[in-house]
């Protein structure tokens, strides 16, 4: 069987992470690479409705990729509806520079956002992110690049052969800050927070106050979380996600019915 | 008990929807109003980390509100950490012009995004949205404004008195396109889609192709969904949301373990 694969990214068409992801899977089937023209991190699921979008053919090395003048969600929609002959069997998004662990980062991530957009269109998707701060951390070490490509290739082909796990819409894969061949893979759940958000208050040269937000790393103790797995165990974390914000238990039901009754009586 | 309430919005500090929400709840406790300087729809959970943020005191009518030069998530963080003496008992976000029904719209919504940011900080939040296309649909009809304020006031005070339903992080409230006093309130779940996303292909005056994304309304048949409730039944929809993307059943477990084993053997 020839797989139909859409490869994308939120860091833009020239991202070295996109190139590594493409190289990792290019011989697994028909690959279409479509990404935003420019980096569009943290744009989440916004579609561009107020202006037209352009699509360009872009030569990257000896390959032809496509760029879209929009967000990761626009890219998925245009790629699936206009550029591909048939919907992809899978969307692969990444490799993002910087991890996308925890609910906090996942909900703001363009890399995972592209996957959630795919899920809304009933297409399964995998997000790949690396806990590094610059792509030079990986592209300057060819052996490291090879190990990474090898793991992504094996993981993607296993997912395609076996089929997506039941009830899962997106697999969120995070690589630790460094690893060797044989690095452990672990199935995890999302931690809630990766950073405690802090604010510093400063005064500008004109004497006016301003604020700057930064994050302080949270020490996540639960061993089954993605954050602990990536940063404490230095393993690769694979987190199943489902497009669903419904409360887990139904304990809320009686409480909420009482609230609605109170409103009616007031 | 005096409630401590943070009121916010993603349409900016001068939004008439923010004003109506403030007026509805202003005598329920100590109210702090903080909103983005300018409209920031569809910015989701992005925090502003790459530049400083400014806070300004703004007189709106006879009241003092605060504006922040950032996104709805920045607003929540700065309001809670820097502007309020103690964390709010509740965050109220809205009233958004346009509904925020369905997973599709909720995941891209700034109004709900502010509530999800509050939830990450363990603060309960309620999002209010109206299925209207312009605020003049409501502010030009004082009687309509009064009915809306009355419902919001009763609902908010009931939630504060009763406490937030167990296991729920955010209540997502959507008003139908029109309603009278006595309009029905219904507890619902999120529909998946509100629009089928479509693309038209056109040619510009210079003969180059461009694309324009638009949405075609989905006819949602399931009566327990927010979309059906707001648009078919013309009732007010109240949807409990939980900050959680974990798959509902654990059927995925065996499948995913097999995939990981396959990767190890390759």
Short mmCIF file of N, CA and C in Angstrom, two decimals, chain B residues 78-208:
data_model
loop_
_atom_site.label_atom_id
_atom_site.label_comp_id
_atom_site.label_asym_id
_atom_site.label_seq_id
_atom_site.Cartn_x
_atom_site.Cartn_y
_atom_site.Cartn_z
N UNK B 78 -1.76 39.15 33.99
CA UNK B 78 -1.39 40.44 34.59
C UNK B 78 -2.45 40.88 35.60
N UNK B 79 -3.71 40.69 35.27
CA UNK B 79 -4.78 41.10 36.19
C UNK B 79 -4.65 40.33 37.51
N UNK B 80 -4.48 39.01 37.41
CA UNK B 80 -4.44 38.18 38.62
C UNK B 80 -3.14 38.41 39.41
N UNK B 81 -2.01 38.52 38.70
CA UNK B 81 -0.73 38.60 39.42
C UNK B 81 -0.38 40.02 39.86
N UNK B 82 -0.84 41.03 39.12
CA UNK B 82 -0.35 42.38 39.41
C UNK B 82 -1.44 43.38 39.78
N UNK B 83 -2.63 43.25 39.22
CA UNK B 83 -3.62 44.30 39.44
C UNK B 83 -4.60 44.01 40.58
N UNK B 84 -4.88 42.73 40.84
CA UNK B 84 -5.86 42.39 41.86
C UNK B 84 -5.16 42.09 43.19
N UNK B 85 -5.79 42.49 44.29
CA UNK B 85 -5.17 42.25 45.60
C UNK B 85 -5.16 40.77 45.93
N UNK B 86 -6.25 40.07 45.57
CA UNK B 86 -6.28 38.62 45.77
C UNK B 86 -6.90 37.98 44.53
N UNK B 87 -6.60 36.71 44.25
CA UNK B 87 -7.12 36.08 43.04
C UNK B 87 -8.64 36.13 43.00
N UNK B 88 -9.22 36.28 41.81
CA UNK B 88 -10.67 36.38 41.72
C UNK B 88 -11.36 35.07 42.07
N UNK B 89 -12.58 35.17 42.57
CA UNK B 89 -13.40 33.97 42.76
C UNK B 89 -13.85 33.42 41.42
N UNK B 90 -13.95 34.33 40.45
CA UNK B 90 -14.42 33.89 39.14
C UNK B 90 -13.96 34.89 38.08
N UNK B 91 -13.70 34.38 36.88
CA UNK B 91 -13.43 35.23 35.71
C UNK B 91 -14.65 35.17 34.80
N UNK B 92 -15.12 36.34 34.37
CA UNK B 92 -16.22 36.39 33.41
C UNK B 92 -15.67 37.01 32.12
N UNK B 93 -15.88 36.33 30.99
CA UNK B 93 -15.30 36.78 29.73
C UNK B 93 -16.39 36.98 28.70
N UNK B 94 -16.42 38.16 28.09
CA UNK B 94 -17.43 38.41 27.06
C UNK B 94 -17.99 39.82 27.18
N UNK B 95 -19.18 40.08 26.69
CA UNK B 95 -19.97 39.21 25.85
C UNK B 95 -19.38 39.27 24.45
N UNK B 96 -19.08 38.11 23.88
CA UNK B 96 -18.53 38.08 22.54
C UNK B 96 -19.61 38.31 21.49
N UNK B 97 -19.28 39.11 20.49
CA UNK B 97 -20.17 39.31 19.35
C UNK B 97 -19.96 38.13 18.42
N UNK B 98 -20.94 37.27 18.32
CA UNK B 98 -20.80 36.02 17.57
C UNK B 98 -20.70 34.88 18.56
N UNK B 99 -21.33 33.76 18.23
CA UNK B 99 -21.36 32.62 19.14
C UNK B 99 -19.99 31.94 19.23
N UNK B 100 -19.77 31.25 20.31
CA UNK B 100 -18.61 30.36 20.45
C UNK B 100 -19.12 28.96 20.75
N UNK B 101 -19.90 28.43 19.84
CA UNK B 101 -20.38 27.06 19.98
C UNK B 101 -19.44 26.13 19.20
N UNK B 102 -19.45 24.85 19.54
CA UNK B 102 -18.70 23.77 18.87
C UNK B 102 -17.21 23.81 19.24
N UNK B 103 -16.62 22.62 19.25
CA UNK B 103 -15.18 22.48 19.48
C UNK B 103 -14.39 23.35 18.51
N UNK B 104 -14.85 23.37 17.26
CA UNK B 104 -14.17 24.12 16.20
C UNK B 104 -14.01 25.60 16.58
N UNK B 105 -15.09 26.24 17.03
CA UNK B 105 -15.01 27.65 17.38
C UNK B 105 -14.37 27.85 18.75
N UNK B 106 -14.67 26.96 19.69
CA UNK B 106 -14.14 27.11 21.05
C UNK B 106 -12.62 27.06 21.07
N UNK B 107 -12.03 26.14 20.28
CA UNK B 107 -10.58 25.99 20.30
C UNK B 107 -9.87 27.20 19.68
N UNK B 108 -10.58 28.00 18.90
CA UNK B 108 -9.95 29.18 18.27
C UNK B 108 -10.38 30.48 18.93
N UNK B 109 -11.21 30.39 19.98
CA UNK B 109 -11.84 31.59 20.54
C UNK B 109 -10.97 32.32 21.56
N UNK B 110 -10.87 33.62 21.42
CA UNK B 110 -10.18 34.42 22.44
C UNK B 110 -11.00 34.54 23.71
N UNK B 111 -12.32 34.62 23.56
CA UNK B 111 -13.22 34.73 24.71
C UNK B 111 -13.09 33.49 25.61
N UNK B 112 -13.16 32.30 25.00
CA UNK B 112 -13.00 31.07 25.77
C UNK B 112 -11.53 30.89 26.14
N UNK B 113 -10.61 31.35 25.26
CA UNK B 113 -9.17 31.26 25.55
C UNK B 113 -8.81 31.91 26.87
N UNK B 114 -9.40 33.09 27.13
CA UNK B 114 -9.16 33.77 28.41
C UNK B 114 -9.60 32.88 29.57
N UNK B 115 -10.71 32.16 29.38
CA UNK B 115 -11.22 31.25 30.44
C UNK B 115 -10.31 30.04 30.61
N UNK B 116 -9.78 29.51 29.52
CA UNK B 116 -8.87 28.36 29.63
C UNK B 116 -7.58 28.78 30.33
N UNK B 117 -7.10 30.00 30.03
CA UNK B 117 -5.92 30.52 30.73
C UNK B 117 -6.21 30.64 32.23
N UNK B 118 -7.40 31.12 32.58
CA UNK B 118 -7.78 31.18 33.99
C UNK B 118 -7.77 29.77 34.59
N UNK B 119 -8.31 28.80 33.85
CA UNK B 119 -8.36 27.41 34.34
C UNK B 119 -6.96 26.86 34.60
N UNK B 120 -6.00 27.21 33.74
CA UNK B 120 -4.61 26.77 33.97
C UNK B 120 -4.09 27.33 35.30
N UNK B 121 -4.64 28.46 35.71
CA UNK B 121 -4.23 29.09 36.97
C UNK B 121 -5.19 28.71 38.11
N UNK B 122 -5.99 27.65 37.88
CA UNK B 122 -6.94 27.15 38.90
C UNK B 122 -8.02 28.15 39.27
N UNK B 123 -8.40 29.00 38.33
CA UNK B 123 -9.48 29.95 38.58
C UNK B 123 -10.66 29.58 37.67
N UNK B 124 -11.84 29.47 38.26
CA UNK B 124 -13.02 29.10 37.49
C UNK B 124 -13.45 30.27 36.60
N UNK B 125 -14.05 29.96 35.46
CA UNK B 125 -14.37 31.03 34.52
C UNK B 125 -15.61 30.72 33.71
N UNK B 126 -16.32 31.78 33.32
CA UNK B 126 -17.52 31.65 32.48
C UNK B 126 -17.35 32.52 31.25
N UNK B 127 -17.57 31.94 30.06
CA UNK B 127 -17.52 32.68 28.80
C UNK B 127 -18.94 32.95 28.33
N UNK B 128 -19.21 34.20 27.94
CA UNK B 128 -20.52 34.58 27.41
C UNK B 128 -20.37 35.02 25.96
N UNK B 129 -21.18 34.44 25.08
CA UNK B 129 -21.16 34.83 23.67
C UNK B 129 -22.58 34.91 23.16
N UNK B 130 -22.79 35.77 22.14
CA UNK B 130 -24.13 35.92 21.57
C UNK B 130 -24.08 35.64 20.07
N UNK B 131 -25.07 34.90 19.59
CA UNK B 131 -25.13 34.56 18.17
C UNK B 131 -25.69 35.71 17.34
N UNK B 132 -25.00 36.86 17.45
CA UNK B 132 -25.39 38.02 16.65
C UNK B 132 -24.18 38.44 15.83
N UNK B 133 -24.42 39.19 14.76
CA UNK B 133 -23.27 39.52 13.91
C UNK B 133 -22.74 40.92 14.19
N UNK B 134 -23.50 41.72 14.92
CA UNK B 134 -23.04 43.07 15.24
C UNK B 134 -23.63 43.47 16.58
N UNK B 135 -22.89 44.24 17.35
CA UNK B 135 -23.36 44.63 18.67
C UNK B 135 -24.56 45.55 18.57
N UNK B 136 -24.72 46.23 17.41
CA UNK B 136 -25.88 47.10 17.27
C UNK B 136 -27.18 46.29 17.30
N UNK B 137 -27.06 44.98 17.02
CA UNK B 137 -28.24 44.10 17.15
C UNK B 137 -28.79 44.12 18.57
N UNK B 138 -27.94 44.44 19.53
CA UNK B 138 -28.42 44.44 20.92
C UNK B 138 -28.47 45.83 21.52
N UNK B 139 -27.42 46.65 21.35
CA UNK B 139 -27.40 47.93 22.08
C UNK B 139 -28.48 48.90 21.59
N UNK B 140 -28.99 48.70 20.38
CA UNK B 140 -30.03 49.61 19.90
C UNK B 140 -31.41 49.27 20.47
N UNK B 141 -31.49 48.15 21.20
CA UNK B 141 -32.77 47.75 21.78
C UNK B 141 -32.63 47.67 23.30
N UNK B 142 -32.88 48.78 24.01
CA UNK B 142 -32.64 48.82 25.47
C UNK B 142 -33.35 47.70 26.21
N UNK B 143 -34.52 47.30 25.74
CA UNK B 143 -35.26 46.25 26.43
C UNK B 143 -34.50 44.92 26.34
N UNK B 144 -33.94 44.68 25.17
CA UNK B 144 -33.15 43.48 24.89
C UNK B 144 -31.89 43.47 25.77
N UNK B 145 -31.25 44.62 25.86
CA UNK B 145 -30.06 44.75 26.71
C UNK B 145 -30.43 44.43 28.16
N UNK B 146 -31.58 44.94 28.60
CA UNK B 146 -32.01 44.69 29.98
C UNK B 146 -32.26 43.22 30.24
N UNK B 147 -32.93 42.55 29.31
CA UNK B 147 -33.19 41.10 29.46
C UNK B 147 -31.88 40.35 29.56
N UNK B 148 -30.93 40.70 28.70
CA UNK B 148 -29.63 40.02 28.67
C UNK B 148 -28.88 40.21 29.99
N UNK B 149 -28.84 41.46 30.45
CA UNK B 149 -28.15 41.75 31.71
C UNK B 149 -28.79 40.97 32.86
N UNK B 150 -30.11 40.94 32.85
CA UNK B 150 -30.84 40.24 33.91
C UNK B 150 -30.50 38.75 33.95
N UNK B 151 -30.42 38.13 32.78
CA UNK B 151 -30.09 36.69 32.73
C UNK B 151 -28.66 36.46 33.19
N UNK B 152 -27.74 37.30 32.72
CA UNK B 152 -26.33 37.13 33.10
C UNK B 152 -26.16 37.32 34.60
N UNK B 153 -26.86 38.30 35.14
CA UNK B 153 -26.76 38.55 36.58
C UNK B 153 -27.28 37.37 37.39
N UNK B 154 -28.43 36.83 36.98
CA UNK B 154 -29.01 35.69 37.71
C UNK B 154 -28.11 34.46 37.59
N UNK B 155 -27.59 34.24 36.40
CA UNK B 155 -26.75 33.06 36.18
C UNK B 155 -25.45 33.18 36.99
N UNK B 156 -24.82 34.37 36.94
CA UNK B 156 -23.55 34.55 37.66
C UNK B 156 -23.76 34.42 39.16
N UNK B 157 -24.82 35.04 39.67
CA UNK B 157 -25.01 34.96 41.13
C UNK B 157 -25.36 33.54 41.55
N UNK B 158 -26.08 32.80 40.71
CA UNK B 158 -26.38 31.40 41.04
C UNK B 158 -25.10 30.57 41.06
N UNK B 159 -24.21 30.79 40.10
CA UNK B 159 -22.94 30.05 40.06
C UNK B 159 -22.11 30.38 41.30
N UNK B 160 -22.07 31.66 41.67
CA UNK B 160 -21.28 32.06 42.84
C UNK B 160 -21.86 31.48 44.13
N UNK B 161 -23.18 31.51 44.24
CA UNK B 161 -23.81 30.98 45.46
C UNK B 161 -23.66 29.47 45.59
N UNK B 162 -23.90 28.79 44.48
CA UNK B 162 -23.91 27.32 44.49
C UNK B 162 -22.48 26.77 44.44
N UNK B 163 -21.55 27.52 43.85
CA UNK B 163 -20.19 27.01 43.62
C UNK B 163 -20.11 26.36 42.26
N UNK B 164 -18.91 26.26 41.73
CA UNK B 164 -18.74 25.71 40.38
C UNK B 164 -19.01 24.21 40.39
N UNK B 165 -19.67 23.69 39.35
CA UNK B 165 -19.95 22.24 39.30
C UNK B 165 -18.65 21.43 39.37
N UNK B 166 -18.73 20.31 40.09
CA UNK B 166 -17.54 19.48 40.32
C UNK B 166 -16.90 19.00 39.01
N UNK B 167 -15.59 19.15 38.90
CA UNK B 167 -14.87 18.66 37.72
C UNK B 167 -14.98 19.55 36.50
N UNK B 168 -15.62 20.70 36.65
CA UNK B 168 -15.78 21.62 35.52
C UNK B 168 -14.82 22.80 35.71
N UNK B 169 -14.12 23.19 34.65
CA UNK B 169 -13.20 24.33 34.73
C UNK B 169 -13.82 25.59 34.15
N UNK B 170 -14.59 25.43 33.09
CA UNK B 170 -15.14 26.58 32.38
C UNK B 170 -16.60 26.30 32.03
N UNK B 171 -17.46 27.29 32.20
CA UNK B 171 -18.82 27.18 31.67
C UNK B 171 -18.90 28.07 30.43
N UNK B 172 -19.32 27.50 29.34
CA UNK B 172 -19.38 28.22 28.06
C UNK B 172 -20.84 28.51 27.74
N UNK B 173 -21.21 29.79 27.87
CA UNK B 173 -22.61 30.19 27.71
C UNK B 173 -22.81 30.87 26.36
N UNK B 174 -23.77 30.41 25.58
CA UNK B 174 -24.08 31.02 24.29
C UNK B 174 -25.55 31.41 24.22
N UNK B 175 -25.80 32.68 23.85
CA UNK B 175 -27.16 33.17 23.67
C UNK B 175 -27.60 32.97 22.22
N UNK B 176 -28.87 32.64 22.01
CA UNK B 176 -29.38 32.46 20.65
C UNK B 176 -29.48 33.81 19.92
N UNK B 177 -29.78 33.78 18.62
CA UNK B 177 -29.83 35.02 17.84
C UNK B 177 -30.86 36.03 18.37
N UNK B 178 -31.96 35.56 18.95
CA UNK B 178 -32.91 36.49 19.58
C UNK B 178 -33.66 35.73 20.66
N UNK B 179 -34.18 36.47 21.63
CA UNK B 179 -34.86 35.81 22.75
C UNK B 179 -35.67 36.84 23.54
N UNK B 180 -36.56 36.32 24.36
CA UNK B 180 -37.42 37.14 25.22
C UNK B 180 -37.10 36.79 26.67
N UNK B 181 -37.62 37.58 27.59
CA UNK B 181 -37.57 37.20 29.00
C UNK B 181 -38.20 35.80 29.13
N UNK B 182 -37.63 34.97 29.96
CA UNK B 182 -38.18 33.61 30.10
C UNK B 182 -37.62 32.62 29.10
N UNK B 183 -36.64 33.06 28.30
CA UNK B 183 -35.98 32.14 27.36
C UNK B 183 -35.44 30.92 28.13
N UNK B 184 -35.50 29.77 27.51
CA UNK B 184 -35.05 28.54 28.15
C UNK B 184 -33.52 28.46 28.26
N UNK B 185 -33.03 27.90 29.37
CA UNK B 185 -31.60 27.60 29.52
C UNK B 185 -31.42 26.10 29.43
N UNK B 186 -30.43 25.64 28.67
CA UNK B 186 -30.26 24.21 28.54
C UNK B 186 -28.80 23.82 28.72
N UNK B 187 -28.57 22.73 29.43
CA UNK B 187 -27.22 22.20 29.62
C UNK B 187 -26.89 21.35 28.40
N UNK B 188 -25.76 21.61 27.77
CA UNK B 188 -25.43 20.97 26.50
C UNK B 188 -24.00 20.43 26.50
N UNK B 189 -23.67 19.76 25.40
CA UNK B 189 -22.26 19.41 25.15
C UNK B 189 -21.83 20.07 23.84
N UNK B 190 -20.53 20.19 23.64
CA UNK B 190 -20.02 20.82 22.43
C UNK B 190 -20.32 19.97 21.20
N UNK B 191 -20.86 20.57 20.15
CA UNK B 191 -20.86 19.90 18.85
C UNK B 191 -19.42 19.88 18.35
N UNK B 192 -19.12 19.05 17.39
CA UNK B 192 -17.75 19.05 16.87
C UNK B 192 -17.55 20.26 15.95
N UNK B 193 -18.43 20.40 14.97
CA UNK B 193 -18.26 21.45 13.97
C UNK B 193 -19.46 22.39 13.93
N UNK B 194 -19.18 23.65 13.69
CA UNK B 194 -20.23 24.62 13.46
C UNK B 194 -20.28 25.00 11.98
N UNK B 195 -19.12 24.97 11.35
CA UNK B 195 -19.01 25.29 9.92
C UNK B 195 -18.26 24.19 9.18
N UNK B 196 -18.68 23.92 7.97
CA UNK B 196 -17.81 23.18 7.08
C UNK B 196 -16.96 24.23 6.38
N UNK B 197 -15.66 24.06 6.49
CA UNK B 197 -14.78 25.06 5.90
C UNK B 197 -14.67 24.83 4.40
N UNK B 198 -14.90 25.89 3.66
CA UNK B 198 -14.84 25.81 2.20
C UNK B 198 -13.81 26.81 1.68
N UNK B 199 -13.36 26.58 0.48
CA UNK B 199 -12.40 27.50 -0.13
C UNK B 199 -12.86 27.84 -1.53
N UNK B 200 -12.88 29.11 -1.87
CA UNK B 200 -13.08 29.48 -3.28
C UNK B 200 -11.74 29.85 -3.89
N UNK B 201 -11.61 29.50 -5.15
CA UNK B 201 -10.39 29.78 -5.88
C UNK B 201 -10.73 30.90 -6.85
N UNK B 202 -9.96 31.99 -6.84
CA UNK B 202 -10.25 33.10 -7.74
C UNK B 202 -8.97 33.58 -8.41
N UNK B 203 -9.13 34.51 -9.33
CA UNK B 203 -7.97 35.06 -10.04
C UNK B 203 -7.93 36.55 -9.81
N UNK B 204 -6.78 37.08 -9.43
CA UNK B 204 -6.69 38.51 -9.14
C UNK B 204 -6.53 39.31 -10.44
N UNK B 205 -6.59 40.66 -10.39
CA UNK B 205 -6.51 41.48 -11.61
C UNK B 205 -5.25 41.22 -12.42
N UNK B 206 -4.18 40.72 -11.74
CA UNK B 206 -2.96 40.42 -12.49
C UNK B 206 -2.93 38.99 -13.02
N UNK B 207 -4.02 38.28 -12.84
CA UNK B 207 -4.09 36.93 -13.39
C UNK B 207 -3.52 35.84 -12.50
N UNK B 208 -3.21 36.18 -11.22
CA UNK B 208 -2.67 35.16 -10.33
C UNK B 208 -3.78 34.57 -9.47
#
